[in-house]
XYZ file of C-alpha atoms in Angstrom:
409
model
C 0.000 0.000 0.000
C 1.496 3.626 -0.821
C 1.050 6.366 0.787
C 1.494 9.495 -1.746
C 2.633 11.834 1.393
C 5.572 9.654 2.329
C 6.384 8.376 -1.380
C 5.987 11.748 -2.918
C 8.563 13.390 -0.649
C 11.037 10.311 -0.797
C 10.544 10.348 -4.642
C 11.453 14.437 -4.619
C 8.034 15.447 -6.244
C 6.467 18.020 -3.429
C 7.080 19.219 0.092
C 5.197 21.700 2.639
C 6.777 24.465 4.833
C 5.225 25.728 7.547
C 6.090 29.208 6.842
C 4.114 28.759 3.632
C 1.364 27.522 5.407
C -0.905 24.291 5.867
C -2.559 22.937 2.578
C -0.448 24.934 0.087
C 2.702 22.567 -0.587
C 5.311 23.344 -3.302
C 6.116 21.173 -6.273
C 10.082 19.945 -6.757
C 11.746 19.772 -9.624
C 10.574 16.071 -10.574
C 7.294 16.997 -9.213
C 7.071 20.017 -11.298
C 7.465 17.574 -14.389
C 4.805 15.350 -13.639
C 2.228 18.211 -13.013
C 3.310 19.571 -16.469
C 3.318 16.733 -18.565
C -0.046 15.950 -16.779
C -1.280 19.584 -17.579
C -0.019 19.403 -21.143
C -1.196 16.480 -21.922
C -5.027 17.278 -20.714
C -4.653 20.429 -22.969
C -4.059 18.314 -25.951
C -6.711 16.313 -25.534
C -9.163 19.167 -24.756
C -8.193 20.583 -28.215
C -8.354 17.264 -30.036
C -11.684 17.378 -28.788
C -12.631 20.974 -29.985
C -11.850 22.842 -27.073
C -10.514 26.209 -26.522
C -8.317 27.439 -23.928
C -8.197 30.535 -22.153
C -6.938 31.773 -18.972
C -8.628 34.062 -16.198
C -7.980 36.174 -12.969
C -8.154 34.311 -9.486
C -9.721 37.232 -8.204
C -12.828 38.367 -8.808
C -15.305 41.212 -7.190
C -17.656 40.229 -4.197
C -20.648 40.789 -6.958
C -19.468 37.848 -9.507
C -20.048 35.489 -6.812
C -23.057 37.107 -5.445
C -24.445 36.839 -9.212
C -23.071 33.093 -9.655
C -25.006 32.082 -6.386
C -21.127 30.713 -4.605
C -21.608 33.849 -1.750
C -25.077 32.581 -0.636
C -24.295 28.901 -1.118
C -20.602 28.687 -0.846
C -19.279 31.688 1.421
C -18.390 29.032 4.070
C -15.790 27.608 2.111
C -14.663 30.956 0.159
C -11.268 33.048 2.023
C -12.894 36.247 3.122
C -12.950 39.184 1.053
C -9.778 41.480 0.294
C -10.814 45.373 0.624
C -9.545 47.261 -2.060
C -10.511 50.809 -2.543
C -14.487 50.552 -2.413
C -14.666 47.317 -3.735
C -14.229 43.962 -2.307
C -12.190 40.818 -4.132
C -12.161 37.475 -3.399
C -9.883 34.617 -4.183
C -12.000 32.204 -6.185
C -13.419 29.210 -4.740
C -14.193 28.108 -9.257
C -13.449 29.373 -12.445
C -17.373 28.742 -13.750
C -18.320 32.553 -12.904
C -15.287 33.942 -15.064
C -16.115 31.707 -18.150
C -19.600 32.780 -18.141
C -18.678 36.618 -18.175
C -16.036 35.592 -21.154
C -18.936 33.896 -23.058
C -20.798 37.144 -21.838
C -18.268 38.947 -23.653
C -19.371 39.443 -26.757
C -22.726 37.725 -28.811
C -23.354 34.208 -30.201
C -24.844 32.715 -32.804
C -26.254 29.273 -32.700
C -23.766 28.480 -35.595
C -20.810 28.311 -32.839
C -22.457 26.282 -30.471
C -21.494 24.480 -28.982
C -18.734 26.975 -27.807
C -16.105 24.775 -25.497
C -13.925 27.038 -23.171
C -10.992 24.971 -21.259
C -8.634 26.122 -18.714
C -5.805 24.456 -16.155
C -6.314 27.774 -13.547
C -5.638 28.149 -10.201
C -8.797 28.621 -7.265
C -9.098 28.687 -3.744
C -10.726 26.553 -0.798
C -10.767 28.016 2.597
C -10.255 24.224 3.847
C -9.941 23.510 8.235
C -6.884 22.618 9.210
C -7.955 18.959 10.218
C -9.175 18.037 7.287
C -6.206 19.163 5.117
C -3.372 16.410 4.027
C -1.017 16.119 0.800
C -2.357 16.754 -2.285
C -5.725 15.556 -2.044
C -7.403 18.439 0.483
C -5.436 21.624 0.300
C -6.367 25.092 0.182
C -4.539 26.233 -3.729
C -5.920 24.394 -5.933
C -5.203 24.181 -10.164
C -8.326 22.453 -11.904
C -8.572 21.315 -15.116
C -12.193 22.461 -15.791
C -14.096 23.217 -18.758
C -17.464 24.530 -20.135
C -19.420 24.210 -22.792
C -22.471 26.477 -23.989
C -24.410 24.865 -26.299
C -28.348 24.143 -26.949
C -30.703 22.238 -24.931
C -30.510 19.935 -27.773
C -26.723 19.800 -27.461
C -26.416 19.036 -23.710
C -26.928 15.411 -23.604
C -24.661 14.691 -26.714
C -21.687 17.115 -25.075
C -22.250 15.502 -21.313
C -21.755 12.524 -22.985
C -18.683 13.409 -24.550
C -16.863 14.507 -21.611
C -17.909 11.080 -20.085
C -15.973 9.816 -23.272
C -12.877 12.207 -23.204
C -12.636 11.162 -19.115
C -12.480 7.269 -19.742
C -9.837 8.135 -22.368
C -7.861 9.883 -20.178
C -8.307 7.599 -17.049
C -6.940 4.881 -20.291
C -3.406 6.557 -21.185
C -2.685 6.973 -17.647
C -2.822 3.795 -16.256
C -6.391 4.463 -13.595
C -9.409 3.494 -13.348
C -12.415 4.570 -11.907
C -13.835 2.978 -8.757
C -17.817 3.927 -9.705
C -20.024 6.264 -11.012
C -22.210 8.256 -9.001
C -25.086 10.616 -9.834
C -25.153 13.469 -7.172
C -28.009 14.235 -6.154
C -29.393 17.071 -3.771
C -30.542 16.580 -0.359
C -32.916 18.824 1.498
C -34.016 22.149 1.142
C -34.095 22.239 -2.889
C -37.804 23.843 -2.780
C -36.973 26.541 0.248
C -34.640 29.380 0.164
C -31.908 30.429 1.618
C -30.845 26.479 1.795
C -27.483 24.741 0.404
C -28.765 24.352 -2.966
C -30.601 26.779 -5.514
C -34.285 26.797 -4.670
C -35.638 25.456 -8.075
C -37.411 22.088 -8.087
C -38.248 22.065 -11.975
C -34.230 23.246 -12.717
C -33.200 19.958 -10.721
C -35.785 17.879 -11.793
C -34.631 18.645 -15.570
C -30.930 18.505 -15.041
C -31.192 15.089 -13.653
C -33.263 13.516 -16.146
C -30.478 14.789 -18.283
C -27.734 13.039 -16.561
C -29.553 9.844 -16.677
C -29.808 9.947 -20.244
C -26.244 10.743 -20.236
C -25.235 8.140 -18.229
C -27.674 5.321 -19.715
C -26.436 6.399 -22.993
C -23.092 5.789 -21.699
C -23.530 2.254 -20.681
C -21.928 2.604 -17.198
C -23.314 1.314 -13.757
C -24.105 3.822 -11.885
C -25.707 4.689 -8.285
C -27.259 8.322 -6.667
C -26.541 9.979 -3.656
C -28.210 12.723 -2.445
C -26.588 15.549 -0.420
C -23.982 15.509 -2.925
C -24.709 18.003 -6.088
C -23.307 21.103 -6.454
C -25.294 23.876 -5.174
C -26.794 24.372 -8.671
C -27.254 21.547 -9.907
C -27.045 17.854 -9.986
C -23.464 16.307 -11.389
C -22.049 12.826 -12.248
C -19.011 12.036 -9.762
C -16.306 9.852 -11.594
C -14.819 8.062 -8.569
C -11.525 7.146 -7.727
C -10.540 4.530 -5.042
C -6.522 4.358 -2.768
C -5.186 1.186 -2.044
C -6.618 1.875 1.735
C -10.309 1.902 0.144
C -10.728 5.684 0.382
C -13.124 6.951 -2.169
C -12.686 10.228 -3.580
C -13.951 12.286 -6.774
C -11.815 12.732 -9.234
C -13.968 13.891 -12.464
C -17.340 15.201 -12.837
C -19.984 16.304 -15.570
C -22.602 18.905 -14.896
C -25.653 20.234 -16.703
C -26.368 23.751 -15.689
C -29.233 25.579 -16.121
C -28.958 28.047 -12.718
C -25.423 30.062 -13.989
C -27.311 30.838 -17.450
C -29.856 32.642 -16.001
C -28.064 34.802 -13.690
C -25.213 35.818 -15.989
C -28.345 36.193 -18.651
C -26.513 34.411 -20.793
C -28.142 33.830 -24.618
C -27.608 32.817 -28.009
C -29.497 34.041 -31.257
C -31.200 31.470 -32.663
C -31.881 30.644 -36.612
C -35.438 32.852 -35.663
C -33.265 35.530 -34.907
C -34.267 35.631 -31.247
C -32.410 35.630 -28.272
C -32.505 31.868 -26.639
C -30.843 31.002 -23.050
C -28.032 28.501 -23.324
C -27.199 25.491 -21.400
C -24.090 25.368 -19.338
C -22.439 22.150 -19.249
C -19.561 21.675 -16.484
C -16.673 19.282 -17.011
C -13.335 18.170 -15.243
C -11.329 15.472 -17.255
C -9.068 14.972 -14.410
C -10.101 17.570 -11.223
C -7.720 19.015 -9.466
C -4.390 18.548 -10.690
C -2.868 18.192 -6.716
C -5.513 14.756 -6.352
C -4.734 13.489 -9.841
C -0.828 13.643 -9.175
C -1.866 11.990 -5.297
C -3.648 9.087 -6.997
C -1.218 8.413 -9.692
C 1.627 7.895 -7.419
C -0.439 5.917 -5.139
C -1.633 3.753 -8.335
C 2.021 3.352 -9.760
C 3.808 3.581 -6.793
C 6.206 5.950 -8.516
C 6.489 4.059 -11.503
C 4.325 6.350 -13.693
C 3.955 5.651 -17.021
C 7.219 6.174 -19.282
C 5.400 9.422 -20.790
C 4.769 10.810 -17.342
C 7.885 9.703 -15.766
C 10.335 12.657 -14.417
C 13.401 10.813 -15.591
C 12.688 8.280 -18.792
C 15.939 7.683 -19.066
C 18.598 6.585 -17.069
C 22.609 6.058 -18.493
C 24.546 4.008 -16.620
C 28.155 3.631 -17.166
C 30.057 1.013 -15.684
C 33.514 2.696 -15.325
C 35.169 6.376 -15.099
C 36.050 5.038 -18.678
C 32.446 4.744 -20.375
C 31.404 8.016 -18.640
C 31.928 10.226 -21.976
C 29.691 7.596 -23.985
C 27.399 8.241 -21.205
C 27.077 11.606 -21.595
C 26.712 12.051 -24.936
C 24.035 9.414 -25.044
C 21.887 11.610 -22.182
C 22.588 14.732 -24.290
C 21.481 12.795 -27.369
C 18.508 11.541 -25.887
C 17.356 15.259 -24.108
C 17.576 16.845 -28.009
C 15.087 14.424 -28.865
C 12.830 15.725 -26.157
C 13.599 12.727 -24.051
C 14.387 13.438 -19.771
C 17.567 11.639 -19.411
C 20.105 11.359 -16.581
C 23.498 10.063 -15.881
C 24.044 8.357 -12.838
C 27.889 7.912 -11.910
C 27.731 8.034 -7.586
C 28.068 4.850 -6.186
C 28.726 1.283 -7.667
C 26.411 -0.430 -10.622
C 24.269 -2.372 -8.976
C 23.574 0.202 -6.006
C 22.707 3.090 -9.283
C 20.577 0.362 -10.937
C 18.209 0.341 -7.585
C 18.192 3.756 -7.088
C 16.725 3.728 -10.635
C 14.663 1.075 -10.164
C 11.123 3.404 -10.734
C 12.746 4.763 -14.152
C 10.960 3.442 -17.415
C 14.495 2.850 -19.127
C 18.331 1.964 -18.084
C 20.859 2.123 -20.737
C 24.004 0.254 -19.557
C 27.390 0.784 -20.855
C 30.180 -1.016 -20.238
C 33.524 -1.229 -21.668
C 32.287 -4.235 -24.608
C 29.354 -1.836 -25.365
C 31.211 0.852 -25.379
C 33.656 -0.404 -27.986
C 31.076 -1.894 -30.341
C 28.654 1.589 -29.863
C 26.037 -0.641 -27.898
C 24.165 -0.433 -24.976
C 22.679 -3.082 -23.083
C 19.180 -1.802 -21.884
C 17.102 -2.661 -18.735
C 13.404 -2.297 -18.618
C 11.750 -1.263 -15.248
C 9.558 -4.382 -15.107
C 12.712 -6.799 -14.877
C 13.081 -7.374 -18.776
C 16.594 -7.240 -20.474
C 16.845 -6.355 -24.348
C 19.564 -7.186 -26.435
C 22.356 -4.622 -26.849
C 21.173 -1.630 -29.898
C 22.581 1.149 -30.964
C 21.880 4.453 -29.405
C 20.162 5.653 -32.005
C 17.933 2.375 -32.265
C 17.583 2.469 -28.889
C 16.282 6.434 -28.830
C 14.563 5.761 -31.280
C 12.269 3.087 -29.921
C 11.936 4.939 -26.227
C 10.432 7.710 -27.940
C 8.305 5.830 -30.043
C 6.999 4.323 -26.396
C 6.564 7.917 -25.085
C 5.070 9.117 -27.868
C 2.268 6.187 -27.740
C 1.235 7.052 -24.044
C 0.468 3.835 -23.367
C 1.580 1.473 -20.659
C 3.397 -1.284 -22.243
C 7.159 -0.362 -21.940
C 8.121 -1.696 -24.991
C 7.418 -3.424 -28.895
C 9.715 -5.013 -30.862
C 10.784 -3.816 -34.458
């Protein structure tokens, strides 16, 4: 069983100071690679899919989150407002609010919908101190979120979608989801002034959506009540540690609350204004509890695309050292991480490498004949190649995101 606190500090990938402050750790160099690659990779796949990216404020004005419904719903887990001048900010507790003012921005026709706005952006949980640990509850948070405006007619086809675009990213990085679970709200949906929006038809309507959605989908699935968001009912892609902790990872949302408030609207092929639907998606969450869960699922071992180091050059002498380097150097100007290791004798270097994807040996008879022998991280030995063969095939593993380590020819 792994534990991504004590793993992800012996592995070098985050750490916490208290001067910083509880629930806002730092990411290490290594770290720092993993969260990119992550972050990189989501934004590809986000503009495969049509997407477009953008990138907003993590403040906004007291008023955006009065409008958005978060200051009577969700002021208990917002930090308290900043005065500046005559106005009020607040550190964002989601980015929702500040994509609807940038669909706001201008009009729309209902030959752009549906219009997909993506973003990897920072926001802000005013989380107790008890409750905080890692990466999985902490109070600065990056999210991968997304929403997409679009027709009623639209919404079911684009939740649907993001279902998809979520079980191929849970795919190419090695996780899996533990179950599915429609949210549902508990009481005080038809009073005011409760935890969720006071609108029995808007919940009623959003759910039957989801159900679609997830019927459509062809996943098992169970509902929860107490669990929506404050405006609406969601689907909760799970997530499961080796300790049985369940956790959300991913979520779709139809929205029909934000729309209204923002008066957002379309014009339609009548040439009238029409209201659109909101639809709220997070491929992988929170970047902090996606990096916590894959290093818990690998145990450090992430996948060879993911890895911090991919490559690892071992030389068996002072004498093969030079070959060594130029092989790393080689490998980093095809966009390959690579490392020389030279402290310590061979087989203590080969454990300390033991969680990177590839070790390229080289020893004096490799050396001579421009070989190297080459160690797979599962235990697997290839025959000596040439350093260009061998480059060659690593990226071609890297470049396939998948999980096998390696494919002959």
């Amino acid at each position: 069983m792994y534990d991504h606190r004590r793993l992800g500090r012996e592995l070098g990938l985050f750490d916490t100071d208290p001067l910083m402050g509880a629930g806002l750790p730092y990411w290490l160099p290594d770290g720092a690679v993993v969260r990119h690659q992550l972050e990189e990779y989501v934004r590809e796949l986000e503009s495969a899919a049509g997407y477009r990216h953008v990138y907003s404020p993590v403040l906004g004005k007291r008023e955006l989150y009065e409008i958005s419904g978060h200051w009577s719903h969700y002021s208990d887990d917002m930090f308290p407002p900043m005065q500046l001048g005559a106005e009020e900010v607040v550190l964002r507790p989601s980015l929702c609010p500040h994509h609807a003012l940038i669909y706001r921005s201008r009009s729309h026709s209902y030959r752009e919908l549906p219009l997909r706005i993506a973003e990897v952006g920072g926001m802000y949980r005013s989380e107790l101190s008890g409750v905080l640990g890692g990466l999985t509850r902490v109070r600065a948070i990056q999210l991968n979120d997304a929403h997409i405006f679009c027709t009623l007619d639209q919404a079911v086809e684009e939740a649907r979608a993001a279902l998809a675009l979520i079980a191929r990213a849970y795919a190419d990085l090695g996780i899996r989801a533990s179950r599915y679970r429609l949210s549902l709200p508990g009481d005080g949906v038809s009073g005011g002034g409760g935890k969720y929006v006071a609108d029995p038809a808007l919940w009623s309507r959003a759910t039957a959506m989801l159900r679609e959605v997830l019927d459509a989908s062809g996943v098992a699935y169970e509902a929860a009540e107490g669990e929506a968001a404050f405006y609406g009912p969601k689907i909760d892609v799970q997530i499961e540690d080796a300790a049985g902790r369940e956790a959300t990872l991913s979520t779709v949302q139809i929205d029909f609350h934000q729309p209204e408030r923002f008066d957002l609207h379309y014009i339609g092929p009548d040439g009238a204004k029409h209201r659109p639907v909101m639809v709220h998606r997070s491929v992988i969450g929170s970047v902090e509890r996606a990096v916590a869960h894959l290093v818990e699922e690998h145990g450090g071992a992430f996948p060879a695309w993911l890895a911090p180091v991919q490559l690892v050059v071992l030389p068996v002498s002072e004498a093969q050292e030079q070959h060594a380097y130029d092989l790393a150097e080689r490998a980093r100007a095809q966009g390959l991480r690579a490392e020389v290791a030279v402290e310590g004798n061979l087989g203590a270097r080969i454990r300390a490498a033991r969680l990177v994807p590839y070790q390229a040996v080289i020893g004096e008879r490799e050396a001579d004949a421009d070989l190297v022998a080459v160690r797979l991280r599962d235990g697997r030995r290839v025959d000596p190649l040439s350093p260009a063969d061998l480059l060659h095939r690593v990226a071609a593993r890297v470049g396939a995101r998948g999980a096998e380590l390696w494919a002959d020819g």
